[in-house]
One Martini backbone bead per residue (centre of mass of N, CA, C, O) as a GRO file, in nm:
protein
  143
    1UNK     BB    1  -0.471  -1.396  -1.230
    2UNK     BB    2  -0.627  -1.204  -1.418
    3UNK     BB    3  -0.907  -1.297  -1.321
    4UNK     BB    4  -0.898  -1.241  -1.017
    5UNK     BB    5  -0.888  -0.904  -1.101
    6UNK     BB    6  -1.139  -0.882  -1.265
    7UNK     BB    7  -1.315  -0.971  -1.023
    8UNK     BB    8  -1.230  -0.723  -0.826
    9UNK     BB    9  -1.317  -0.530  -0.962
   10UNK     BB   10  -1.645  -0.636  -1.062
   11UNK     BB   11  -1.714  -0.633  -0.719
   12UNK     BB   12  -1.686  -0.285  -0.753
   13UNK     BB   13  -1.781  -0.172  -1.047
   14UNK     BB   14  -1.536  -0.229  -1.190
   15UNK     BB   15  -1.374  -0.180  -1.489
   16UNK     BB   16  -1.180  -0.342  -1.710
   17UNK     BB   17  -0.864  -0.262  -1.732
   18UNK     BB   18  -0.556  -0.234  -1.842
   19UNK     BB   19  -0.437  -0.042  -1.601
   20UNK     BB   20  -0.546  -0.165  -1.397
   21UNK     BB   21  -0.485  -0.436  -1.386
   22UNK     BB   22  -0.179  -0.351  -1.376
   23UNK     BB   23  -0.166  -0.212  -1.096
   24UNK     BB   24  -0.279  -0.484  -0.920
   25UNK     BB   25  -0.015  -0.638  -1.003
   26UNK     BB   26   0.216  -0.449  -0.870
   27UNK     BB   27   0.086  -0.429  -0.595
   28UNK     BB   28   0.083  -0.761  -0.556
   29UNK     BB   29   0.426  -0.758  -0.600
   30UNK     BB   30   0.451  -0.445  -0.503
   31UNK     BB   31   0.458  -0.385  -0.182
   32UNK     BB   32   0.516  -0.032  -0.082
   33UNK     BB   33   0.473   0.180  -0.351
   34UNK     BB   34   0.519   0.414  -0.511
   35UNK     BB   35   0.390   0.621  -0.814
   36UNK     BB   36   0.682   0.608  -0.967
   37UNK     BB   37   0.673   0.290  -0.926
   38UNK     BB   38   0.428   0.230  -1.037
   39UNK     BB   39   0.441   0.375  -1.328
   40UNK     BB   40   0.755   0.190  -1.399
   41UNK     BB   41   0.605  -0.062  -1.448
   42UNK     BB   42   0.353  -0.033  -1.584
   43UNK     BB   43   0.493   0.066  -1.858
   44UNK     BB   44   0.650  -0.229  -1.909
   45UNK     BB   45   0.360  -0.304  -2.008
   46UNK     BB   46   0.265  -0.009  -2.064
   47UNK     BB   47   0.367   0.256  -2.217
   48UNK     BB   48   0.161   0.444  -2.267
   49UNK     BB   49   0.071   0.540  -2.017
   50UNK     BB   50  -0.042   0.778  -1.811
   51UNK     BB   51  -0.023   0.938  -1.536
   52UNK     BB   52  -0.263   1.008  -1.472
   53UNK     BB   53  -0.399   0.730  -1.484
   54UNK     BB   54  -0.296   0.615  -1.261
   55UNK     BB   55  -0.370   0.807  -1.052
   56UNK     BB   56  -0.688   0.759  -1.172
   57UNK     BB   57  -0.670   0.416  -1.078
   58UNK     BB   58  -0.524   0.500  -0.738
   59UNK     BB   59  -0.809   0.631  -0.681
   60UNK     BB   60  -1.039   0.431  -0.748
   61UNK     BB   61  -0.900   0.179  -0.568
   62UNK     BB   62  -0.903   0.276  -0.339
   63UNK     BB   63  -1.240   0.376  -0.311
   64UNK     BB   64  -1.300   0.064  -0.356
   65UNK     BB   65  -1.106  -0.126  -0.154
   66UNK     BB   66  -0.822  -0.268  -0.326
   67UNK     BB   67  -0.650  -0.027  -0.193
   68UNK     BB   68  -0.398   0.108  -0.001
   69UNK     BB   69  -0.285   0.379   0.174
   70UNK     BB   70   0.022   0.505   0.264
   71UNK     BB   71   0.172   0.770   0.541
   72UNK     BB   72   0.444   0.807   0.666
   73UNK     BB   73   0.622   1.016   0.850
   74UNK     BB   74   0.800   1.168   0.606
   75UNK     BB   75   0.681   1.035   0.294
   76UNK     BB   76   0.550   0.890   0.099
   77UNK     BB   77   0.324   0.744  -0.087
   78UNK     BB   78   0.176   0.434  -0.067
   79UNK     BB   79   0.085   0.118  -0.167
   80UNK     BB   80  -0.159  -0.175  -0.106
   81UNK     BB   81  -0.355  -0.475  -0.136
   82UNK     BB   82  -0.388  -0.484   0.168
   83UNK     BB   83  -0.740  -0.521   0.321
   84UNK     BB   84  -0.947  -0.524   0.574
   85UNK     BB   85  -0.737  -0.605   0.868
   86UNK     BB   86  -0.555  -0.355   1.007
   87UNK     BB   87  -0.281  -0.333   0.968
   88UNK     BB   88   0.073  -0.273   0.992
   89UNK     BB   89   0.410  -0.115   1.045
   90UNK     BB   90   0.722  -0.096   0.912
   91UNK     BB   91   1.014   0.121   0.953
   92UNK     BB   92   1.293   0.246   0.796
   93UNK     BB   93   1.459   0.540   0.900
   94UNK     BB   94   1.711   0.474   0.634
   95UNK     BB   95   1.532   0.359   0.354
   96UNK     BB   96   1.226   0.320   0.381
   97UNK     BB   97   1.134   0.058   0.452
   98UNK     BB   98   0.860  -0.189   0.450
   99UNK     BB   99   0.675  -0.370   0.668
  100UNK     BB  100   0.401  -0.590   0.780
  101UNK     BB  101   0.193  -0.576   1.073
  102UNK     BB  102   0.014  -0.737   1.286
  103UNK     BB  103  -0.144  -0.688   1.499
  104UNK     BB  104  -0.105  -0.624   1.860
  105UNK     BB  105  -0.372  -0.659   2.015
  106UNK     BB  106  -0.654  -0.824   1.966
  107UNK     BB  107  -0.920  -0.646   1.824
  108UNK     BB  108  -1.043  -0.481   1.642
  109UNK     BB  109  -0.858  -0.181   1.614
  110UNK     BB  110  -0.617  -0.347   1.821
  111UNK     BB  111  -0.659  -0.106   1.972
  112UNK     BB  112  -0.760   0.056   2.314
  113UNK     BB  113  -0.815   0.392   2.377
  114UNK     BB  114  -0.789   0.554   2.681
  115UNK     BB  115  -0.917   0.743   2.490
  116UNK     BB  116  -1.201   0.864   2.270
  117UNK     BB  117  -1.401   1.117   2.332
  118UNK     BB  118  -1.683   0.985   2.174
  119UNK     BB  119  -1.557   0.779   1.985
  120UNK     BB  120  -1.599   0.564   1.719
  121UNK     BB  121  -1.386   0.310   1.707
  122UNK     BB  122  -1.249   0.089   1.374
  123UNK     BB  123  -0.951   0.202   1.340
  124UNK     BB  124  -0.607   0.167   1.333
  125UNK     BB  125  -0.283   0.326   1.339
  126UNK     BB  126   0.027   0.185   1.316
  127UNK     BB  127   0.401   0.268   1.364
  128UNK     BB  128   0.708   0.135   1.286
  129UNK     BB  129   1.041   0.253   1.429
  130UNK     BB  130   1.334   0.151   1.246
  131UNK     BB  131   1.594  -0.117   1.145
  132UNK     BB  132   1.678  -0.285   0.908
  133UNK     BB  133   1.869  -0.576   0.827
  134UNK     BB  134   2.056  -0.389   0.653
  135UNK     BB  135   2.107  -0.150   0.816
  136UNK     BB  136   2.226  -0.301   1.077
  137UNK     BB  137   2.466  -0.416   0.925
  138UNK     BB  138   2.586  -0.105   0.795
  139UNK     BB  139   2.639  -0.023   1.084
  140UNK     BB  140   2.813  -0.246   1.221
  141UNK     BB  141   3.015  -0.180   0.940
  142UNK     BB  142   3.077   0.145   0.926
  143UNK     BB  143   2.882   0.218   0.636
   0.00000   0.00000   0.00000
């Protein structure tokens, strides 16, 4: 998996490191994790690494388009490593999870916009918002 990752780097022009490694097996592992979260992972990889580094690791892969950021309204930012295909999301109004969900529906950006106002349009971004698998049986037990 490691040579992978490697590959991913050098494909976008960018060095081998051992964090940029680490947060991309992170996210590739736990995908639609915060920036605390993708920190407290790669940690347990690499102790001394800084929160700094991890910060501008997530935004060199960001910018290099090997991960996606995402922030749904209300949320902290989340990454994943799903990109190029313009998927969408899940959130659960009540815990906060995530799923990936494919376009609803055409070829990208996925919907058409009813006035585009003079805008080329190639990427949608759509939230569905509800309640997740967990949070639907806790609220039907009165928890």
């Amino acid at each position: 998996m490691t040579s992978d990752l490697e590959a991913q780097l050098r494909a976008v022009s960018l060095r081998v490191t051992r964090p940029r490694l680490a947060v991309l097996a992170t996210l590739r592992d736990h995908p639609h994790v915060d920036t605390d979260t993708v920190i407290a992972l790669v940690r347990s990889e690499l102790p001394s690494v800084s929160h700094q580094a991890v910060y501008d690791v997530l935004r060199a892969l960001t910018d290099a388009g090997l991960i996606r950021r995402i922030q749904p309204a209300g949320a902290t930012a989340r990454y994943e490593t799903r990109v190029r295909d313009n998927h969408h999301h899940v959130v659960c109004r009540w815990c906060g999870a995530i799923a990936d969900v494919d376009c609803a529906v055409g070829h990208a950006p996925c919907l058409t916009a009813s006035g585009d106002h003079g805008f080329v349009v190639d990427e949608a971004e759509v939230v569905y918002w509800g309640a997740c698998p967990d949070c639907v049986t806790k609220r039907s037990e009165g928890n």
